[in-house]
CSV table of C-alpha atoms and ligand atoms in Angstrom, one decimal:
chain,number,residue,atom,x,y,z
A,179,UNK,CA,-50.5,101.6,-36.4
A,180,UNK,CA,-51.5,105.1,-35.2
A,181,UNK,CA,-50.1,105.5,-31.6
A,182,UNK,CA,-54.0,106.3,-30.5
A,183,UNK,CA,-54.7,102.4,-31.7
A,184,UNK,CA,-51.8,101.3,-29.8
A,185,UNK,CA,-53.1,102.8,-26.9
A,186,UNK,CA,-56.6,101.6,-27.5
A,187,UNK,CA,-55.5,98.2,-28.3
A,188,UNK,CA,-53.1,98.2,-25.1
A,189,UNK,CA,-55.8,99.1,-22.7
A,190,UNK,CA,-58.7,97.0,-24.4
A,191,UNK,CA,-56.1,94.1,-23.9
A,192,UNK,CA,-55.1,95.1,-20.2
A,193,UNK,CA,-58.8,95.0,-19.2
A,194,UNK,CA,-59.1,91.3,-21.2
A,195,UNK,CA,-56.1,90.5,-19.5
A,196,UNK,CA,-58.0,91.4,-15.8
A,197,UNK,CA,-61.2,89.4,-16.9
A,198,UNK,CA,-59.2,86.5,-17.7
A,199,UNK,CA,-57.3,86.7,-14.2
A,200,UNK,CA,-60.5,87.0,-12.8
A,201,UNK,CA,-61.4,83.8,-13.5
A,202,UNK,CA,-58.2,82.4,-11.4
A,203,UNK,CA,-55.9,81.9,-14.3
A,204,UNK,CA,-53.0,84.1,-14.1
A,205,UNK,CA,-52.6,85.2,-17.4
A,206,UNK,CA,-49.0,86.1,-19.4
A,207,UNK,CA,-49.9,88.5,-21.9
A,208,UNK,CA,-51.5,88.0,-25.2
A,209,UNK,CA,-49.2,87.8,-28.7
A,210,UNK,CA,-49.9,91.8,-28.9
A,211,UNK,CA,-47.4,91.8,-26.6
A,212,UNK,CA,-44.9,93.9,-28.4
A,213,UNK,CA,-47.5,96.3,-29.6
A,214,UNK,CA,-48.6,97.1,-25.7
A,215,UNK,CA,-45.5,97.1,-24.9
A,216,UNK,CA,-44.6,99.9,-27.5
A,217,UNK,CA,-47.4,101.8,-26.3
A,218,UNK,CA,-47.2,101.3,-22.4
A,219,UNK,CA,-43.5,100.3,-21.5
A,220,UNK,CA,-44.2,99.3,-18.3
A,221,UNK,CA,-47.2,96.8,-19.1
A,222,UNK,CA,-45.2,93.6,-19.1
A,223,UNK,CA,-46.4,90.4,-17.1
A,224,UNK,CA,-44.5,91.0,-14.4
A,225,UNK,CA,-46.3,94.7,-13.7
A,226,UNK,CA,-49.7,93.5,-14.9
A,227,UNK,CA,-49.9,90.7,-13.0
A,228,UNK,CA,-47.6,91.0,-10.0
A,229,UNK,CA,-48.1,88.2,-6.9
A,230,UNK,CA,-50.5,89.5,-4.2
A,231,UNK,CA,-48.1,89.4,-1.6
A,232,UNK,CA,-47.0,92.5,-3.6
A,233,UNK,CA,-50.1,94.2,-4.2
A,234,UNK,CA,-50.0,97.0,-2.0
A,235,UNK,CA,-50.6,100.4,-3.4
A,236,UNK,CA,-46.8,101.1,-2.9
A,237,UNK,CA,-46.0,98.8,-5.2
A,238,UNK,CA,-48.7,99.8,-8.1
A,239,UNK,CA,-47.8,102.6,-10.1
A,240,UNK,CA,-49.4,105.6,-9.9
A,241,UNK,CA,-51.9,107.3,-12.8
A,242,UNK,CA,-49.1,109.9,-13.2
A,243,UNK,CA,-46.5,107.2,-13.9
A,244,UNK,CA,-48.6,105.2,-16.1
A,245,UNK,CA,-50.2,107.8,-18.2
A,246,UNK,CA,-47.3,110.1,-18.6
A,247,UNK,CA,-45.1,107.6,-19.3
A,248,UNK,CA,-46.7,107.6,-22.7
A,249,UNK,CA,-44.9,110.8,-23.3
A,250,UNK,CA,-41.4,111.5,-23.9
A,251,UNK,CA,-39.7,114.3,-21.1
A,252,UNK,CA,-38.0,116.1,-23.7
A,253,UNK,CA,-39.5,118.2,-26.8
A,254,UNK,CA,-38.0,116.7,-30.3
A,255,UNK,CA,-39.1,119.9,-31.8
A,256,UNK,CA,-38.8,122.6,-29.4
A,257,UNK,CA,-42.7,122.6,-28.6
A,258,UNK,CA,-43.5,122.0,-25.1
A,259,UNK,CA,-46.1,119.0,-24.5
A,260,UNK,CA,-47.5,117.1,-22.0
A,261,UNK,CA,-45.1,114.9,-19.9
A,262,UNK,CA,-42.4,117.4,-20.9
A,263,UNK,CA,-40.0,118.9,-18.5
A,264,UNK,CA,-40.6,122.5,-18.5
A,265,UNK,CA,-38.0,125.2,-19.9
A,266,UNK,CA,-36.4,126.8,-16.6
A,267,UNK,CA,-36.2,130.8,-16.7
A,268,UNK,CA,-34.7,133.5,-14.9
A,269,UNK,CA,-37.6,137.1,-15.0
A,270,UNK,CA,-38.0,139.8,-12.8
A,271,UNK,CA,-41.2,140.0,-10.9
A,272,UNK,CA,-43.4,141.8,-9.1
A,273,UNK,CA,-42.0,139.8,-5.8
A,274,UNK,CA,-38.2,141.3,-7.1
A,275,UNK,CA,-35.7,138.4,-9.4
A,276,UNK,CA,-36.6,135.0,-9.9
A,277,UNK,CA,-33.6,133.6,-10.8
A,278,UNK,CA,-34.8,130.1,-11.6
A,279,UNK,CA,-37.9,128.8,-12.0
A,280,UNK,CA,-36.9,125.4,-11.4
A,281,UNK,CA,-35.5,126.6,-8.3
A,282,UNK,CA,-38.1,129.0,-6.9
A,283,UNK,CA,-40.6,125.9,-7.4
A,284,UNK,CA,-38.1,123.2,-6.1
A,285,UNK,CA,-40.0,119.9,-5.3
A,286,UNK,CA,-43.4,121.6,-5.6
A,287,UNK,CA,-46.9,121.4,-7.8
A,288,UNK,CA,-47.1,124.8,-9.2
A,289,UNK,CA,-49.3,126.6,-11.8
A,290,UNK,CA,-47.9,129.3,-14.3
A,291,UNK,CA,-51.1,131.4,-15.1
A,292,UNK,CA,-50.3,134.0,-18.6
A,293,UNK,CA,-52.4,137.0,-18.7
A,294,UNK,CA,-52.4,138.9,-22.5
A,295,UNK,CA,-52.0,142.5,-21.2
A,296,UNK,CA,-52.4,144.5,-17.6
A,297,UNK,CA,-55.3,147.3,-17.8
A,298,UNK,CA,-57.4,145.1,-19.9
A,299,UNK,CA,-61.1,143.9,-18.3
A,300,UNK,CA,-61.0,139.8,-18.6
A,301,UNK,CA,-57.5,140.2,-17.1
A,302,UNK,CA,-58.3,142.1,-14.3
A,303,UNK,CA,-61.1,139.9,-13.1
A,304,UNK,CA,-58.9,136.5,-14.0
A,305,UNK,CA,-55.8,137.9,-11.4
A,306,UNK,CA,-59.1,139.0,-8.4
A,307,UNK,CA,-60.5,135.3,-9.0
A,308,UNK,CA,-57.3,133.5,-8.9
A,309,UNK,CA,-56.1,135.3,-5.6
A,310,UNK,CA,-59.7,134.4,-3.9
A,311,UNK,CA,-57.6,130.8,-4.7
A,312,UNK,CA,-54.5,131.0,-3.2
A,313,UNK,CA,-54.8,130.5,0.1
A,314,UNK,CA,-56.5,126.8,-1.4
A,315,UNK,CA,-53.6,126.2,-3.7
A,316,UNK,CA,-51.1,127.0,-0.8
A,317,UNK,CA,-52.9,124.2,1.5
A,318,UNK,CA,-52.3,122.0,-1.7
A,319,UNK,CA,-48.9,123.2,-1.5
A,320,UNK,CA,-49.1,124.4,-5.0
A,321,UNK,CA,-47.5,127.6,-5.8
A,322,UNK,CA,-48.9,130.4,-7.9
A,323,UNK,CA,-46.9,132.8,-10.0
A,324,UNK,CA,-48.6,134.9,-13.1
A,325,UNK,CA,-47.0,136.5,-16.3
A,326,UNK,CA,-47.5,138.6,-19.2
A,327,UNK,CA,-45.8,140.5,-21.6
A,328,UNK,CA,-46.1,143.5,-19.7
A,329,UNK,CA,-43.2,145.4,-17.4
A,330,UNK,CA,-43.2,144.4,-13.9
A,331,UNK,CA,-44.0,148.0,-13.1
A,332,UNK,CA,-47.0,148.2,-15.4
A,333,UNK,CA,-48.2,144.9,-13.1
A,334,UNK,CA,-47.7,146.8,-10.1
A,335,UNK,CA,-49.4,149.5,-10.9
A,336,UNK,CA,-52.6,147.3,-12.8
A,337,UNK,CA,-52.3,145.2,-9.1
A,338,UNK,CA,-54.4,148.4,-7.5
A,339,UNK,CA,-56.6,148.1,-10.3
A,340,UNK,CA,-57.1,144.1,-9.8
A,341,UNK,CA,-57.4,144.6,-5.8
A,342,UNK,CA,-59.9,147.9,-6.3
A,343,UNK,CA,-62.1,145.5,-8.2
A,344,UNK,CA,-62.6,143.2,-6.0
A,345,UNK,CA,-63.9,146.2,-3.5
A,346,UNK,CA,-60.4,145.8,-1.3
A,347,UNK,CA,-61.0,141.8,0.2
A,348,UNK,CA,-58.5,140.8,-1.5
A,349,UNK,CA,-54.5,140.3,-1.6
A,350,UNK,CA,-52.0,139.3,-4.5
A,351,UNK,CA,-49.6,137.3,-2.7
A,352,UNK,CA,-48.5,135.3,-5.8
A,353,UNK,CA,-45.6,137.1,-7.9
A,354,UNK,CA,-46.3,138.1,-11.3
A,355,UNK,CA,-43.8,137.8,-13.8
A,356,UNK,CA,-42.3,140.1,-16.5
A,357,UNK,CA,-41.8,139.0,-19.7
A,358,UNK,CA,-41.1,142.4,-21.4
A,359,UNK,CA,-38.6,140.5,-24.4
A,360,UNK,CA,-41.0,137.6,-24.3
A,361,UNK,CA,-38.7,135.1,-24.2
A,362,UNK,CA,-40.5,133.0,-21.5
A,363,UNK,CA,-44.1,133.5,-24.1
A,364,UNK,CA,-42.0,132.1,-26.5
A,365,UNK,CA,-40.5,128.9,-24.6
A,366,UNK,CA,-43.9,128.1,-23.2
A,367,UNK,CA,-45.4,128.1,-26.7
A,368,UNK,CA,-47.8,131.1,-25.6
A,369,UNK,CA,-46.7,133.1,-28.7
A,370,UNK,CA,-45.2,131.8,-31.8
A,371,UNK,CA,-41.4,132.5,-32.0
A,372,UNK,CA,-41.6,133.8,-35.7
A,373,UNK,CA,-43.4,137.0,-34.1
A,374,UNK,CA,-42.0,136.7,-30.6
A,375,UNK,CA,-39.8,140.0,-31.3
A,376,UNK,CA,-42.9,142.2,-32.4
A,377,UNK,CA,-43.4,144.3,-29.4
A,378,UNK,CA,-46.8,145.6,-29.8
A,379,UNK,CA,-49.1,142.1,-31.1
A,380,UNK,CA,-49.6,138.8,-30.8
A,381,UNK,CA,-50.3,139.4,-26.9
A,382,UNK,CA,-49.6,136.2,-25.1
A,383,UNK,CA,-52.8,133.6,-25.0
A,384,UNK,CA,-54.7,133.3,-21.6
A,385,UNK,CA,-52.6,130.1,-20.7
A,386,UNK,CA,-52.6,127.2,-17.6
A,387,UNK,CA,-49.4,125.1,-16.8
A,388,UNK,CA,-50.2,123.1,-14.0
A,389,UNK,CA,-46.3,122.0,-13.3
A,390,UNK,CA,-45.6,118.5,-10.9
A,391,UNK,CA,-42.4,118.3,-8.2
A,392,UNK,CA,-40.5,117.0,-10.9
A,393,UNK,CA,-41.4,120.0,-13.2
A,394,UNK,CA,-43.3,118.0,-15.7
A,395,UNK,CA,-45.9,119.5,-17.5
A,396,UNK,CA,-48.9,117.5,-16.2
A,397,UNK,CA,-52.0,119.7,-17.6
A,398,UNK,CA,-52.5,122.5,-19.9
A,399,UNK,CA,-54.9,125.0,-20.7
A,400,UNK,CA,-55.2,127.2,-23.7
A,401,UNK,CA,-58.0,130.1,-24.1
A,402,UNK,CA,-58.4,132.8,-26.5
A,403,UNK,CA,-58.2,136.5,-24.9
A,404,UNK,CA,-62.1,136.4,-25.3
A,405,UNK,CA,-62.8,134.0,-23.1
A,406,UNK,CA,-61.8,134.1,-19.0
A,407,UNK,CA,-60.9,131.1,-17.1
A,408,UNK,CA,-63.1,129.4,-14.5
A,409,UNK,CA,-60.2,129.3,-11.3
A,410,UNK,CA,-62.6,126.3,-9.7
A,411,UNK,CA,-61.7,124.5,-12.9
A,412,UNK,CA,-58.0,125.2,-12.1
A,413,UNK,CA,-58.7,123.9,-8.7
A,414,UNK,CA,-60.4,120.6,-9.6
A,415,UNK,CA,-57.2,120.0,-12.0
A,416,UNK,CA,-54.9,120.4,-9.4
A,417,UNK,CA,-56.8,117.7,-7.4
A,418,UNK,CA,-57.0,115.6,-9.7
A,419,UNK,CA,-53.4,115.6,-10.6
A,420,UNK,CA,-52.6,115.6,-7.0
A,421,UNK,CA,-54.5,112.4,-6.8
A,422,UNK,CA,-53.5,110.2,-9.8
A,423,UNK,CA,-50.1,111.2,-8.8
A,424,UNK,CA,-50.0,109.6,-5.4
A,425,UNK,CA,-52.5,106.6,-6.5
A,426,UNK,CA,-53.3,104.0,-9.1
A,427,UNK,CA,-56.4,105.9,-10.2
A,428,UNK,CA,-57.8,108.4,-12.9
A,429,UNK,CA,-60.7,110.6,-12.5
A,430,UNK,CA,-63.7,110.3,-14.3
A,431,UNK,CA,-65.4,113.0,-16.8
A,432,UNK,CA,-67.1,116.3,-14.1
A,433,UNK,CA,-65.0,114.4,-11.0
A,434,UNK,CA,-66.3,114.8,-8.1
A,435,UNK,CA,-69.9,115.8,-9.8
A,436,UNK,CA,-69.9,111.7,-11.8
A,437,UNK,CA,-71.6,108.8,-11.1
A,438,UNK,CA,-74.1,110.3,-8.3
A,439,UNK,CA,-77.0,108.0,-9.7
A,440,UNK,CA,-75.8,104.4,-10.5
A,441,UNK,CA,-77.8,101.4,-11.5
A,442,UNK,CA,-76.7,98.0,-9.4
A,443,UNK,CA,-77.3,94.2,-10.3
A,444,UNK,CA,-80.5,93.8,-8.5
A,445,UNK,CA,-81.7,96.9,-10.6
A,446,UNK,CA,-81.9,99.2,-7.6
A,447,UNK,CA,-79.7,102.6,-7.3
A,448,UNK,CA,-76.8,103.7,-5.0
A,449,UNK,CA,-75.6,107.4,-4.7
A,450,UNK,CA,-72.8,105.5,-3.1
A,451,UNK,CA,-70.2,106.1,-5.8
A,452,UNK,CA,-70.8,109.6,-6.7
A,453,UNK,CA,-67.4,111.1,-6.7
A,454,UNK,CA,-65.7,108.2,-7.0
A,455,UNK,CA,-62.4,107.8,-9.5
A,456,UNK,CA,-61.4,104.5,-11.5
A,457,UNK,CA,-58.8,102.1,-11.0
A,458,UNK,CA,-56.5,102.2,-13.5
A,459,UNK,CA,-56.3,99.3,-16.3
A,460,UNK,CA,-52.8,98.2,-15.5
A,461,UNK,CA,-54.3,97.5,-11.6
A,462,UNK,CA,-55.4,93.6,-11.8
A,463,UNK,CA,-58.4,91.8,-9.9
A,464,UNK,CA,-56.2,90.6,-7.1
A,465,UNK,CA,-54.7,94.1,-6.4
A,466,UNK,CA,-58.0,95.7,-6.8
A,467,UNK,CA,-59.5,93.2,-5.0
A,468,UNK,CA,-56.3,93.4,-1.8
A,469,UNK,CA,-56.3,97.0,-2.0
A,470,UNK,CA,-60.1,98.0,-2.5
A,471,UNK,CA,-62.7,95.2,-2.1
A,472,UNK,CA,-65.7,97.7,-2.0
A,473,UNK,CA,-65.0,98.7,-5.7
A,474,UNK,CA,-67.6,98.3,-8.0
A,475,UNK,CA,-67.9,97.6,-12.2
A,476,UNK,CA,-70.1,98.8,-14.1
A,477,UNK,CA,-71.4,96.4,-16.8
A,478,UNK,CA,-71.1,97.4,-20.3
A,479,UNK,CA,-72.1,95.0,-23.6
A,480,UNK,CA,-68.7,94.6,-24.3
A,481,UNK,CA,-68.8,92.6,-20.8
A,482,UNK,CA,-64.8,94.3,-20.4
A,483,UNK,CA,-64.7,95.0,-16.9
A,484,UNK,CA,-62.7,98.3,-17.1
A,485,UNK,CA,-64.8,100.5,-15.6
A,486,UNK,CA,-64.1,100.3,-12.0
A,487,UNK,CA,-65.3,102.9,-9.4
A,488,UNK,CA,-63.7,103.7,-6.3
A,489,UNK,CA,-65.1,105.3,-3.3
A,490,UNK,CA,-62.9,108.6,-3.0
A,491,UNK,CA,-63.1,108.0,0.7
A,492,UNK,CA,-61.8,104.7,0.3
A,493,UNK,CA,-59.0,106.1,-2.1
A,494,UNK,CA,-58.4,108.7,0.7
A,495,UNK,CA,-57.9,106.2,3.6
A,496,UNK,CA,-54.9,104.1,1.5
B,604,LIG,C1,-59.1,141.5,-21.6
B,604,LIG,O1,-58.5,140.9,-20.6
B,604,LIG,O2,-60.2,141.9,-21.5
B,604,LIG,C2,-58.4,141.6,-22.9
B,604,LIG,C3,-57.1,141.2,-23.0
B,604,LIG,C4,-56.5,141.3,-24.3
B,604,LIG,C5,-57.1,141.8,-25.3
B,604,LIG,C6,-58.5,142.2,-25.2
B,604,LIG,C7,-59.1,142.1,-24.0
């Protein structure tokens, strides 16, 4: 079985599991057992369905625990993927040496922004935009640092450029990274390492790594040089991750612009939940019944009751 049908089959039969339980019965797991197992580790009996003088969010793992766990820390093939721990690095930059990456981001969230070239137009709007961000990222105590292939002293002398352009309101306070042999483009995957050592093309791809305390590799983003990134997008990520780390939720699709018209029982409508994020399928009815019992489901043919909104406020108050 393809490890997508594993998943599938896993969370289809974590929701059955909660409907079941619903109905008072606590519920060992079905005879896929093995197969959710395989797919989800931690989904055993015990985790599923734990007592409720347990169920406090402490004790529920977290959307970052439960979903990267599906992914291994380490690369089998020297490409970096989600859930990976990133390659550490030592570069020069335009803030003088950072002799580890690891280090320099110790215990923090941080995002590691690639540019393709200083003095080229998307660029130069992309390092303006993200700077009107930092002072946001910093209260998220998420550090910033940019790269590109360039010569910390071509960055330097682009940063006028970059600050110019935004008519002077702006500062660069975020370091930006030299990667003149490309050896960093290369770890990251930003440039293939058969052509790494060609010094005038592939540029490095406009890239995202959105890195967690624990310098896994939590979200990436991969655009052409065509194309420049939206830095509310980057935002909203960071959020997001921010939250399923620290609770046993997962945002839904446009979070916090979802659910901001939703049908009830008695066929009226409530703007109540707009914004709102889901439990997670591993959270059972007790615990999301201890920990949240304002949450709503939405009914679906299926009659699976996965689809469980939380207020954010109440997410915020736990
Ligand atoms: C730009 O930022 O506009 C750009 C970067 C690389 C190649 C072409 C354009």
């Amino acid at each position: 079985m393809s490890p997508i049908a594993a998943l599938r089959r896993s969370l289809v039969s974590a929701a059955r599991g909660n409907v079941a339980a619903r109905g008072g019965v606590m519920k060992t797991l079905s005879p896929k057992a093995p197969v959710v197992a395989a797919a989800i580790p931690h989904l055993s009996s015990t985790s599923t369905f734990r007592s409720l003088s347990s169920s406090t969010m402490d004790t529920m793992e977290t959307g970052t625990k439960m979903y990267m766990s599906l992914y291994p820390e380490g690369s089998t093939d020297g490409s970096l993927r989600l859930g990976n721990i990133v390659p550490d690095f030592s570069a020069e930059t335009t803030h003088g040496p950072m002799e580890s990456f690891h280090e320099w981001k110790k215990g923090k969230w941080a995002i590691l922004f690639s540019h393709p070239a200083d003095f080229t137009p998307v660029c130069t709007t992309e390092i303006g935009r993200l700077a009107m961000k930092y002072d946001e990222l910093k209260s998220m105590d998420c550090l910033v640092a940019t790269l590109s292939v360039d010569p910390v002293k071509s960055h330097t002398e682009w940063l006028r450029d970059v600050v110019a352009h935004c008519e002077n309101q702006i500062k660069v306070e975020f370091p930006i990274i030299g990667d003149a042999d490309r050896s960093i483009s290369t770890a990251y995957g930003m440039i293939d390492p058969g052509t790494s050592d060609d010094q005038q093309l592939p540029l490095t791809i406009r890239a995202v790594f959105i890195i967690n305390p624990e310098n896994k590799l939590m979200l990436s983003l991969n655009y052409p040089a065509c194309v420049g990134r939206n830095t509310d997008e980057i935002v909203r990520c960071v959020k997001a991750l921010q939250l399923s780390y620290e609770k046993s939720i997962a945002t839904p699709a446009n979070w916090p612009e979802n659910h901001a018209d939703l049908p009830l029982k008695d066929g009226s409508r409530t703007d109540e939940f707009k914004g709102s994020v889901f439990l997670l399928p591993t959270v059972s009815p007790e615990e999301a019944k201890a920990n949240y019992p304002d949450y709503h489901t939405c009914e679906v043919p299926s009659g699976i009751e996965y689809l469980r909104l939380v207020k954010s406020e109440d997410v915020e108050k736990k």
